[in-house]
Backbone as a ProteinNet text record, in pm:
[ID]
protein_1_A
[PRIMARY]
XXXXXXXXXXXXXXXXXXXXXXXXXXXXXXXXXXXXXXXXXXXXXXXXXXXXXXXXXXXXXXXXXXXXXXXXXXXXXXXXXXXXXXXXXXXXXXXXXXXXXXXXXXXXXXXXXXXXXXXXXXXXXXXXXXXXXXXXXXXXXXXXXXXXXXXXXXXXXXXXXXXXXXXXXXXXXXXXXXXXXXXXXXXXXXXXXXXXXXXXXXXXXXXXXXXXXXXXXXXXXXXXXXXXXXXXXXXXXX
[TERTIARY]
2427.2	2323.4	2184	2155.4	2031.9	1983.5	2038.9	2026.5	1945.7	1997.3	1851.9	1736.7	1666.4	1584.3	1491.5	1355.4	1220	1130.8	1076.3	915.8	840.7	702.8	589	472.4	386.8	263.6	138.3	106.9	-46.3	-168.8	-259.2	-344.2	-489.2	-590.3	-723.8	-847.9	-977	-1069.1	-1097	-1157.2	-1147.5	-1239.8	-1193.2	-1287.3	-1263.6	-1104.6	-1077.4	-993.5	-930.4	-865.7	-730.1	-670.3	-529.7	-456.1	-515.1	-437.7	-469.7	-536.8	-533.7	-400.7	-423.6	-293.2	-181.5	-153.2	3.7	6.8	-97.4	-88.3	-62.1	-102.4	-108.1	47.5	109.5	267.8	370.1	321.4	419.1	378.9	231.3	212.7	104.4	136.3	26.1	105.1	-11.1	-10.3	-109.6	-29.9	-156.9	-107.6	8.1	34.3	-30.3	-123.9	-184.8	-280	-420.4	-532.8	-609.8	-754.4	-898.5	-994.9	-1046.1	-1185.1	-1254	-1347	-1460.4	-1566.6	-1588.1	-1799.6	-1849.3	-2003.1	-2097.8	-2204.5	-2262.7	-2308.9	-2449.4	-2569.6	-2692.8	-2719.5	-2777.4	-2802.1	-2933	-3000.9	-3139	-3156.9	-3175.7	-3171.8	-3056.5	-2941.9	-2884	-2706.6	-2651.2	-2523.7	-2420.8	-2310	-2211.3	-2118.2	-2023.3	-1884.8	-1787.2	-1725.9	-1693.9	-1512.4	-1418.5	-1298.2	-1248.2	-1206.4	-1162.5	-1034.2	-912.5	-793.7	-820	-757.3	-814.5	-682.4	-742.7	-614.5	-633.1	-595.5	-532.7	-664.6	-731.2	-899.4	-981.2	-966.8	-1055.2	-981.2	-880.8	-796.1	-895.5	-982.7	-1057.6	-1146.4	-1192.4	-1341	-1268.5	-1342.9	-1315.7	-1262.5	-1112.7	-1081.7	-1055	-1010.5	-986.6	-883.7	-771.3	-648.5	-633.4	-627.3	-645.7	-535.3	-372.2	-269.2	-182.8	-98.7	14.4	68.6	28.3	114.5	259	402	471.1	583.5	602.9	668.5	767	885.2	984.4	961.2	959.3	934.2	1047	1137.8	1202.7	1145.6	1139	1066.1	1193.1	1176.2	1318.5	1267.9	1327	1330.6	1404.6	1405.5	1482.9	1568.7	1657	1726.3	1607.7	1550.5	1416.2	1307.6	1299.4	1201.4	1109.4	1079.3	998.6	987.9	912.3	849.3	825.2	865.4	871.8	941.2	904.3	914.5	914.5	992.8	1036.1	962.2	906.8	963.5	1080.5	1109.8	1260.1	1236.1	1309.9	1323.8	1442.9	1484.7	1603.2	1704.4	1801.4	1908.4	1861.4	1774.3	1749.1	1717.3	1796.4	1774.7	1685.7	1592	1465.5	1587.3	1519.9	1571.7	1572.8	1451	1410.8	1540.8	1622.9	1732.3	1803.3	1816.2	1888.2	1954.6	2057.6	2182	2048.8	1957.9	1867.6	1818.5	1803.2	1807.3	1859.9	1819.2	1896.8	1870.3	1759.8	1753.5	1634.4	1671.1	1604.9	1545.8	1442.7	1330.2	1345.6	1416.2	1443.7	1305.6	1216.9	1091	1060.8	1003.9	938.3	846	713.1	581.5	475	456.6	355.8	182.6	112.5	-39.3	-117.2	-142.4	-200.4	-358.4	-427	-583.4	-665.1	-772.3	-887.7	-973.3	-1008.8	-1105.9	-1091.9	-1170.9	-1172.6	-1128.7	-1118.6	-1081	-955.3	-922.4	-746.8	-662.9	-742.8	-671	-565	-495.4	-402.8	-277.2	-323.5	-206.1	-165.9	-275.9	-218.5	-123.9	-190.2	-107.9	85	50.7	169.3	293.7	197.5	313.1	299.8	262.8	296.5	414.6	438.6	563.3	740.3	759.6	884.3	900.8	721.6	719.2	808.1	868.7	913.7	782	695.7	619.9	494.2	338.4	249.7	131.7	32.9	-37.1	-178.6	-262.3	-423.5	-484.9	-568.8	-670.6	-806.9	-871.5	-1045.3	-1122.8	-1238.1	-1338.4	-1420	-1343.7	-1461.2	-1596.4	-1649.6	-1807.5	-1865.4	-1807.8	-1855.4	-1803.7	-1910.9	-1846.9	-1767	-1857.2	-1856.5	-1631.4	-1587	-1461.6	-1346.5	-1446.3	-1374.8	-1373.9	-1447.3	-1447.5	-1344.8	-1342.2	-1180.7	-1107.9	-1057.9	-894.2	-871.7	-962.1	-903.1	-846.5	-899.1	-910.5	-717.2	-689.3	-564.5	-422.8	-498.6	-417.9	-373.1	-449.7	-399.1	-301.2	-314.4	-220.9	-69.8	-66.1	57	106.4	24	87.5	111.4	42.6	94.9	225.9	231	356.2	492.4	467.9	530.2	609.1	552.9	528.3	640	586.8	694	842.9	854.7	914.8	1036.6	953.5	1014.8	1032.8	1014.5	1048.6	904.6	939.1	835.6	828.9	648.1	594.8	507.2	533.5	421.8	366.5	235.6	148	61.6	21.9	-59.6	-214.8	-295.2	-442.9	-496.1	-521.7	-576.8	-713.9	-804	-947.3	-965.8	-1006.7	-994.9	-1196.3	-1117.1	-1306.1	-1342.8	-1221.6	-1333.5	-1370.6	-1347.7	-1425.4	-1560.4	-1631.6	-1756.8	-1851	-1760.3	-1777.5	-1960.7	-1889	-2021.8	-2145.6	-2112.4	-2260.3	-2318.7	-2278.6	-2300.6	-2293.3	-2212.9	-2176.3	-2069.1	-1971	-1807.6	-1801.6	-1823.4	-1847.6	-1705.4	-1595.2	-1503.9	-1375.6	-1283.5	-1193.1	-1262	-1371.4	-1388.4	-1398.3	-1495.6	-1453.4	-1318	-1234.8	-1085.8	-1040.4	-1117.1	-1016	-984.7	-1082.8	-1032.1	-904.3	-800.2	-651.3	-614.9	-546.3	-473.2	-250.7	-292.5	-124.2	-47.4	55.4	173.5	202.6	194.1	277.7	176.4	81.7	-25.6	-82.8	-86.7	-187.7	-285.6	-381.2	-479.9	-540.6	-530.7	-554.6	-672.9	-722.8	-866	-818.4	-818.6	-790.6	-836.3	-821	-880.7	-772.3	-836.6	-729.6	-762.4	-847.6	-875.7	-741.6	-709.6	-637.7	-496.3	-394.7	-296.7	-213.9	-223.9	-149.5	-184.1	-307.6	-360.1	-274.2	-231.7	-149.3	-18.1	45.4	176.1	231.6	125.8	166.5	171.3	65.1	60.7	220.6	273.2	352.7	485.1	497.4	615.8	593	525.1	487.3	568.3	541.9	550.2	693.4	757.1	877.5	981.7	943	1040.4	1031.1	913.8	883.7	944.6	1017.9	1090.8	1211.7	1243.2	1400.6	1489.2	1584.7	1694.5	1678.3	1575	1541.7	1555.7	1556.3	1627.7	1769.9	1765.7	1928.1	1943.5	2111.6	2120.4	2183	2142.5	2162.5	2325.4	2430.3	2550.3	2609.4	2492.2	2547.4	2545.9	2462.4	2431.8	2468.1	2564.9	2614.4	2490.8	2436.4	2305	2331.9	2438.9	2465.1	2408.7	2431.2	2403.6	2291.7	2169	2059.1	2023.1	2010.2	1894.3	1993.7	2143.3	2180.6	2103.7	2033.1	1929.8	1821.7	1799	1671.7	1720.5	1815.4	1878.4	1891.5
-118.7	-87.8	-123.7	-155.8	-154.4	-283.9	-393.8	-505.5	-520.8	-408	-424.9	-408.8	-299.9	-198.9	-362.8	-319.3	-428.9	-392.6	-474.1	-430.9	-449.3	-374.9	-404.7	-360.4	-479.2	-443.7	-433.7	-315.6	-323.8	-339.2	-394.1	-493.5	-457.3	-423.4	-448	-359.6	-376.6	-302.4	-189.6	-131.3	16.2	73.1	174.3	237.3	200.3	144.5	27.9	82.3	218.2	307.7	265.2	186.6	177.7	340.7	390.5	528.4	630.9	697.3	736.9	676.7	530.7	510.2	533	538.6	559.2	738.5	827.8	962	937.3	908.2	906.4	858.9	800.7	723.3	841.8	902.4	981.6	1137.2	1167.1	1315.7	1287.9	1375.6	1405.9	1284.8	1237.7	1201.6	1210.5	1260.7	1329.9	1318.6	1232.2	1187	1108.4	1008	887.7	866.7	1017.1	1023.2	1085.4	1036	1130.2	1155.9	1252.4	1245.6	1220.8	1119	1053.8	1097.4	1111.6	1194.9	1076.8	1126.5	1026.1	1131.6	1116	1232.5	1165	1210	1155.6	1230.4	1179.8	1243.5	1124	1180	1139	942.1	993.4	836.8	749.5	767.4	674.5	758.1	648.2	702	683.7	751.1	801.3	773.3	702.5	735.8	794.8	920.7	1000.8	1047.2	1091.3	1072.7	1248.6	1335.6	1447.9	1451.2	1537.8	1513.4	1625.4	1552	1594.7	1722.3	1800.9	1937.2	1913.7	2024.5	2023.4	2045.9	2126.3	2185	2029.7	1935.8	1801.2	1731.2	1719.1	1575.2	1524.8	1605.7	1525.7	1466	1458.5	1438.6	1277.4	1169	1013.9	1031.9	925.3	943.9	808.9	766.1	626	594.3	555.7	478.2	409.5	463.2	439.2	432.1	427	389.8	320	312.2	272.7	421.4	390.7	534.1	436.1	538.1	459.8	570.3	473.8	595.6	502.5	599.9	504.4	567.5	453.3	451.1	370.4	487.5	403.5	406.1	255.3	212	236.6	289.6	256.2	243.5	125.7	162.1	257.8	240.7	336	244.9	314.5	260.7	241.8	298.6	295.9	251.6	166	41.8	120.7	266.5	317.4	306.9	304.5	295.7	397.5	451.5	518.7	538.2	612.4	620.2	732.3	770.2	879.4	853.3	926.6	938.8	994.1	896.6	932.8	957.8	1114.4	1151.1	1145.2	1080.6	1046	1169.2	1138.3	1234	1332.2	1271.2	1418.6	1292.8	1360	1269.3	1358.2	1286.7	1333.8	1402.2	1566.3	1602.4	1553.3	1464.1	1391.3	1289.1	1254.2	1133	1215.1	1103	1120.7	1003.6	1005.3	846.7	790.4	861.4	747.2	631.2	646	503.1	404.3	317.7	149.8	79.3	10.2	-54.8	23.3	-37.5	54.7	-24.4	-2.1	-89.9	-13.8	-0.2	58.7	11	36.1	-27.2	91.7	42.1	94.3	69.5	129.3	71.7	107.4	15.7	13.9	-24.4	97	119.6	94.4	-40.4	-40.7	-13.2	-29.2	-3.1	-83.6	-64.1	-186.4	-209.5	-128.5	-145.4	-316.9	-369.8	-504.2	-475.1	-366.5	-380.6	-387.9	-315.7	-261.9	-388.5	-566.1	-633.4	-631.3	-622.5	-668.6	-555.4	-484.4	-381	-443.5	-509.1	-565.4	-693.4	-719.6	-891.4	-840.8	-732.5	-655.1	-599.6	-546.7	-448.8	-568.8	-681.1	-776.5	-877.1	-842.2	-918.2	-901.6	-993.9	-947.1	-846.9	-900.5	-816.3	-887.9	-877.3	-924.3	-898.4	-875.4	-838.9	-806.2	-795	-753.8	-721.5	-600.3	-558.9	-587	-655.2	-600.8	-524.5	-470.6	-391.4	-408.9	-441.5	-486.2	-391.9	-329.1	-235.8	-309.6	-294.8	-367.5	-368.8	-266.5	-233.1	-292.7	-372.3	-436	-590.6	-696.4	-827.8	-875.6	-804.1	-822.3	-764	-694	-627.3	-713.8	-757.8	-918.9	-1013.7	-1057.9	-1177.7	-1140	-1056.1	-1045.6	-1050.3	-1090.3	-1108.4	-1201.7	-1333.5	-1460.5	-1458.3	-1370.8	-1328.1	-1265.2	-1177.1	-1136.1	-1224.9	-1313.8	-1401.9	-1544.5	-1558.2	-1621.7	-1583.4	-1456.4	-1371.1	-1343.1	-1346.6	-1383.3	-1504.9	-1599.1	-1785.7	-1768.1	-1734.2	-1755.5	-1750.2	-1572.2	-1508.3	-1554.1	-1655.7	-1704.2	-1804.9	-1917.5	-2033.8	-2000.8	-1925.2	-1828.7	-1801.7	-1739	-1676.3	-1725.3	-1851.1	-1898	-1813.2	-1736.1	-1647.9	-1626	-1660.7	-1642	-1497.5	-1467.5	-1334.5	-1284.2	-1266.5	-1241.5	-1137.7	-1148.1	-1117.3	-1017.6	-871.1	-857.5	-823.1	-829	-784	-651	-535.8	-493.2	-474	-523	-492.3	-337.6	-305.6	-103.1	-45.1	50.6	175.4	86.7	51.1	-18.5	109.1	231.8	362.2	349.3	253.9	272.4	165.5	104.9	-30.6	4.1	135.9	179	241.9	254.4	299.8	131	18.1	-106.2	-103.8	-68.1	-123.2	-203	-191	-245.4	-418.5	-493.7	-654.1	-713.3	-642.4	-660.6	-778.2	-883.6	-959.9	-1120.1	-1136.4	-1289	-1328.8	-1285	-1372.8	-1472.9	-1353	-1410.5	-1526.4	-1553	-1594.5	-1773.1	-1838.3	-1917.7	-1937	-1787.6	-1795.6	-1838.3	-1950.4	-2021.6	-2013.5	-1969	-1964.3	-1836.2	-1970.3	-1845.3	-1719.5	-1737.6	-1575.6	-1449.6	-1493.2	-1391.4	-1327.7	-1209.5	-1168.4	-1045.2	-1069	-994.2	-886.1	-787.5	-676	-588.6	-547.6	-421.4	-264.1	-186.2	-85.5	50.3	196.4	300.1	411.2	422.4	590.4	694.7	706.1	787.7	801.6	669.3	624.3	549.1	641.9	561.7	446.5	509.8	390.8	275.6	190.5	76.4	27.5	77.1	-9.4	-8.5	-4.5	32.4	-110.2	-193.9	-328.4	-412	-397.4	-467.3	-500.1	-350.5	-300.9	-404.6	-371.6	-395.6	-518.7	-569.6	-762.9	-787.7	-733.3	-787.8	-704.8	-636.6	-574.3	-680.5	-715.7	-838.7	-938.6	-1008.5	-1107.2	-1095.3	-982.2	-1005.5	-1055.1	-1120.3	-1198.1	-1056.2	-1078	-942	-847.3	-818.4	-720	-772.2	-697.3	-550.6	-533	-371.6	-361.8	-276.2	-297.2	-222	-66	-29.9	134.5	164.5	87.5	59.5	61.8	-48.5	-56.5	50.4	189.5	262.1	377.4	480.2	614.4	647.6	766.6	817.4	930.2	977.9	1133.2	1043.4	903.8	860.3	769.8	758.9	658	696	800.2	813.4	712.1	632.3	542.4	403.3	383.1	262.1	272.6	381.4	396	426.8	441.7	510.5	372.6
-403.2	-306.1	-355.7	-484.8	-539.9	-475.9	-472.6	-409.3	-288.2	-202.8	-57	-94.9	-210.8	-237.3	-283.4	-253.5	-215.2	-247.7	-316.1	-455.8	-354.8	-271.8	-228.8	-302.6	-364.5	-422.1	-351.3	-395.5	-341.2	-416.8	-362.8	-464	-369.9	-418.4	-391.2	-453.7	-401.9	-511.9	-495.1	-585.2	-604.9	-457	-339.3	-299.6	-147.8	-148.4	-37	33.8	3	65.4	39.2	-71.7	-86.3	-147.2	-209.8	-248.8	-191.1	-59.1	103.7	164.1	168.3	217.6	205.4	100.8	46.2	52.3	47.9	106.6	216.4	300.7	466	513	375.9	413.9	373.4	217.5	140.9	127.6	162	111.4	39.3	-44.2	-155.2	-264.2	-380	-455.4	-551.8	-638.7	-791.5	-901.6	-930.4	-1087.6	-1146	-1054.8	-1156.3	-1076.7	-1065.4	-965.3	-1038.9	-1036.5	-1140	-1026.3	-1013.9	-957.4	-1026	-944.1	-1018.1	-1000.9	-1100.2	-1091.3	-1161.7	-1138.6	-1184.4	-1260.8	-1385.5	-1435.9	-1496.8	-1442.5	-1488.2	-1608	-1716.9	-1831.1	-1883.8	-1919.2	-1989.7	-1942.6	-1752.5	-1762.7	-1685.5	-1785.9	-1746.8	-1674	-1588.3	-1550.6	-1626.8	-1619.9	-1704.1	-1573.7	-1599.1	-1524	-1621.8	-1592.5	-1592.4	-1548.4	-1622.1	-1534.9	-1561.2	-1443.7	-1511.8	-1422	-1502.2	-1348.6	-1220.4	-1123.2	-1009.9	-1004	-914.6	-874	-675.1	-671	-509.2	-406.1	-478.8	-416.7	-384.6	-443	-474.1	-385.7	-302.6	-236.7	-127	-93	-15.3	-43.1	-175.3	-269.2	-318.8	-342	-319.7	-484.4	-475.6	-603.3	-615.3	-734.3	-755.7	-853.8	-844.5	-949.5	-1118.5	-1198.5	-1302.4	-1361	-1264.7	-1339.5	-1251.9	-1180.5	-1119.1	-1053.1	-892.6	-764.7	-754.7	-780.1	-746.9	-681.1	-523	-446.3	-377.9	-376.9	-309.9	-139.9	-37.6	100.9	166.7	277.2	361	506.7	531.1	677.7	771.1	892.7	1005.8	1141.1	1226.9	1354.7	1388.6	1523.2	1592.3	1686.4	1785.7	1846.6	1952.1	2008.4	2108.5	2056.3	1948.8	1824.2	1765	1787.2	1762.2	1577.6	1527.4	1368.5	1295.4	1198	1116.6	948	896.6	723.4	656.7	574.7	495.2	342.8	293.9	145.5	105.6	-15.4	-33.2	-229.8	-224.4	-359.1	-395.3	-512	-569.8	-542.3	-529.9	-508	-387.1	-258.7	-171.8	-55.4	75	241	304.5	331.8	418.2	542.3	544.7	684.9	832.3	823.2	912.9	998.5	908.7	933.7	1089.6	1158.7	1285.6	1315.6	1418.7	1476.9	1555.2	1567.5	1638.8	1520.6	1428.8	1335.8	1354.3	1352.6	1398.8	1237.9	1213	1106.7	974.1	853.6	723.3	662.1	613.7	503.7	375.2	256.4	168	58.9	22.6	-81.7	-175.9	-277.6	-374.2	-376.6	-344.8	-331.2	-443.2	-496.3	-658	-583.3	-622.3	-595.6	-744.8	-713.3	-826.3	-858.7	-969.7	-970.9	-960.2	-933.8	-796	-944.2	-1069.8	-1126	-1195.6	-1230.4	-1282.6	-1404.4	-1485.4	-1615.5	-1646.3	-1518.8	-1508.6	-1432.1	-1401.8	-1360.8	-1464.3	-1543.7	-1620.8	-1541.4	-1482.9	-1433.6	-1304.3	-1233.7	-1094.1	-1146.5	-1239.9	-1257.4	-1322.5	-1366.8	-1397.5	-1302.6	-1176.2	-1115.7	-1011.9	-996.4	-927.3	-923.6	-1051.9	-1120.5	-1043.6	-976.9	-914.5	-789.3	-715.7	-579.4	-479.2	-376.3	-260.5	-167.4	-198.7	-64.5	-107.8	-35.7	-69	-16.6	-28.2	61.8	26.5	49.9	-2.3	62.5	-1.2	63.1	43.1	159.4	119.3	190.7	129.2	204.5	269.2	454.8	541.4	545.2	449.6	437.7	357.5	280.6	141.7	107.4	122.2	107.7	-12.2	-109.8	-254.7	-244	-159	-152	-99.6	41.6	130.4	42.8	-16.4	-146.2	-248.8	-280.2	-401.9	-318.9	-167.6	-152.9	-175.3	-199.9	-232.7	-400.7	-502.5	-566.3	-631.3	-514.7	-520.7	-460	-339.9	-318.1	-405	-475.1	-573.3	-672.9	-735.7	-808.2	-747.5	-640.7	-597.8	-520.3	-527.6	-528.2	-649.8	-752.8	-884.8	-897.3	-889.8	-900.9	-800.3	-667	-606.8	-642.1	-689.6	-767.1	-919.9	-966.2	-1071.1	-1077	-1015.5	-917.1	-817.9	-766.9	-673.6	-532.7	-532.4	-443.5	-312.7	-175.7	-83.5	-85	-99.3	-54.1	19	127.4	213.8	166.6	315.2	222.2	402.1	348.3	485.2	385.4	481	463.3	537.9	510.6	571.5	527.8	646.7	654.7	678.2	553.3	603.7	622.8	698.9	727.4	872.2	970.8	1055.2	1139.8	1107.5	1215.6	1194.2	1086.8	1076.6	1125.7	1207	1277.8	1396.4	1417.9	1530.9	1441.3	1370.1	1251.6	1201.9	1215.2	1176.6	1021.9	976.7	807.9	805.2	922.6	873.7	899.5	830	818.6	912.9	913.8	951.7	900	950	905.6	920.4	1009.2	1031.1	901.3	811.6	643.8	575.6	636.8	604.1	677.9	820	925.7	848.8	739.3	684.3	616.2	609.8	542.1	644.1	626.7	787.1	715.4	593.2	530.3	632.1	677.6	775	714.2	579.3	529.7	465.3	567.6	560.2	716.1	726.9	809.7	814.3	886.5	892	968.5	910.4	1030.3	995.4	1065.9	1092	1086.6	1013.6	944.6	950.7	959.4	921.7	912.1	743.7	702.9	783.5	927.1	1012.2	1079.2	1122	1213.1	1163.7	1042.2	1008.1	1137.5	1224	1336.3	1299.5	1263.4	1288.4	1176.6	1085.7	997.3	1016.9	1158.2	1155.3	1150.9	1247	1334	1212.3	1126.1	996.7	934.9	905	778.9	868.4	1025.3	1086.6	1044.3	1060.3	1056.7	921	827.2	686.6	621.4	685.1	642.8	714.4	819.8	879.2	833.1	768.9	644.6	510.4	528.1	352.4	392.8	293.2	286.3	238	339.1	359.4	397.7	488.6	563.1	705.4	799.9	809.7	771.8	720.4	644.7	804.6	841.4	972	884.6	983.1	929.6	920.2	1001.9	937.9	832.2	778.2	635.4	500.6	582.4	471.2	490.8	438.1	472.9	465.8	552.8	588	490.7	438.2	352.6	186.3	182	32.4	42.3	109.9	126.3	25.3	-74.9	-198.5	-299.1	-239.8	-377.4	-388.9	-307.8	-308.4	-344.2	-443.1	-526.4	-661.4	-699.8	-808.9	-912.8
[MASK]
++++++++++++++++++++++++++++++++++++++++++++++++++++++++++++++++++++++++++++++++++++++++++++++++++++++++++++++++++++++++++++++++++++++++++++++++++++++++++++++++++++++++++++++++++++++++++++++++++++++++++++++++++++++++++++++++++++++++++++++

C-alpha cells in the first residue's frame, strides 16, 4: 500500500501563510513552530525565537524546521472535496460509503527563511507534487517563486519524474485595503504543470480549486476508494 502514498512539498517565504495553511488542513500544529518577537535593546533589533504554547496560535509565527503531516484528500460520490488528517494506526471518524476516490499525501512544510534554504532543497527531494506560497502583499515574496520553481525543474530533471506545481497568491482579503499586488507578476509562467491561484487563510475555500487541480496532476492519483479497506487506510502511511 505504501506505493499510492505522495510527497507534496511546500515551498515559499517566510510570512506567506504556508504554516496557517496546513492548520486550516490538519488542526493545530506546534512541533516545529516559534513565536517570533522582535526585541529592541540599546538601538538595535534582535530577532528573537521562544517556543510558542496554545495561548500564542494566533500571534504570527514562522517555521524553523520541517511541519510534517500526513493528509488524505477524497471526493465524494456527489464530487464534493474534502480531507482528513490521518494518524498512524487511527481512521478519521469522519470516513463514510460516500467516498469515491483518495489522495493519500504526506505533506512537508518547509521554512521560508533564506538561511534555512538548504531544508527546502531537502524536503524537496523525491516530491511528487508541489505547493508555493507567495505573500500577495510583498513583491520582494512574488519574486522568489521563480526562485522555488527552479528548485523543482531541478529536482524534476533529477528525478525524472514530472511535478506539478500550484501557486498560491495568498492575503488577497487585503486586496480592498490596496496592499495585495496580486498574481499578474506570475502570469509570465506559461509551463502547463503549473497554476496560479489568488488566496486567503480567511477563506480556506479559495485553495480547494487549487489543491483539486494538482492532486489530479500527480501520476497515480486518484486511488478509487475500492482499492482500500476503509477499516485499514492508516496502512498507507505506515
Amino acid at each position: 500500500m505504501n506505493s499510492v502514498l505522495k510527497k507534496i512539498v511546500i515551498l515559499g517565504t517566510t510570512g506567506s501563510g504556508k504554516t496557517t495553511f496546513l492548520k486550516n488542513l490538519v488542526g493545530k500544529v506546534d512541533d516545529a513552530e516559534v513565536k517570533r518577537k522582535v526585541v529592541i535593546e540599546e538601538a538595535q533589533v534582535l530577532n528573537t525565537f521562544t517556543p510558542i504554547d496554545k495561548k500564542h496560535f494566533e500571534d504570527s509565527t514562522t517555521t524553523v524546521s520541517f511541519n510534517v503531516r500526513n493528509v488524505l484528500f477524497a471526493t465524494t460520490t456527489s464530487n464534493q472535496f474534502q480531507f482528513f488528517h490521518i494518524e498512524k494506526n487511527k481512521v478519521p471518524p469522519e470516513f463514510d460509503e460516500t467516498l469515491d476516490s483518495v489522495f493519500p499525501t504526506v505533506i512537508i512544510d518547509t521554512a521560508g527563511q533564506e538561511r534555512f534554504q538548504f531544508m527546502q532543497e531537502i524536503g524537496i527531494k523525491g516530491a511528487d507534487a508541489a505547493i508555493i506560497f507567495a505573500d500577495g502583499t510583498n513583491i520582494q515574496s512574488i519574486e522568489r517563486v521563480s526562485h522555488y520553481y527552479e528548485l523543482i525543474m531541478n529536482e524534476s530533471k533529477t528525478s525524472a519524474k514530472t511535478i506539478p506545481i500550484v501557486i498560491f497568491v495568498n492575503k488577497m482579503d487585503l486586496r480592498d485595503k490596496g496592499y495585495y499586488i496580486g498574481k499578474q507578476p506570475l502570469e509570465n509562467i506559461t509551463d502547463d504543470l503549473v497554476e496560479v491561484y489568488e488566496t486567503s487563510n480567511l477563506d480556506p475555500e479559495t485553495f480547494f480549486p487549487g489543491l483539486r487541480t494538482l492532486l489530479y496532476k500527480i501520476t497515480g492519483f486518484p486511488v478509487s476508494i475500492n482499492e482500500i479497506k476503509l477499516k485499514s487506510i492508516h496502512e498507507v502511511f505506515e
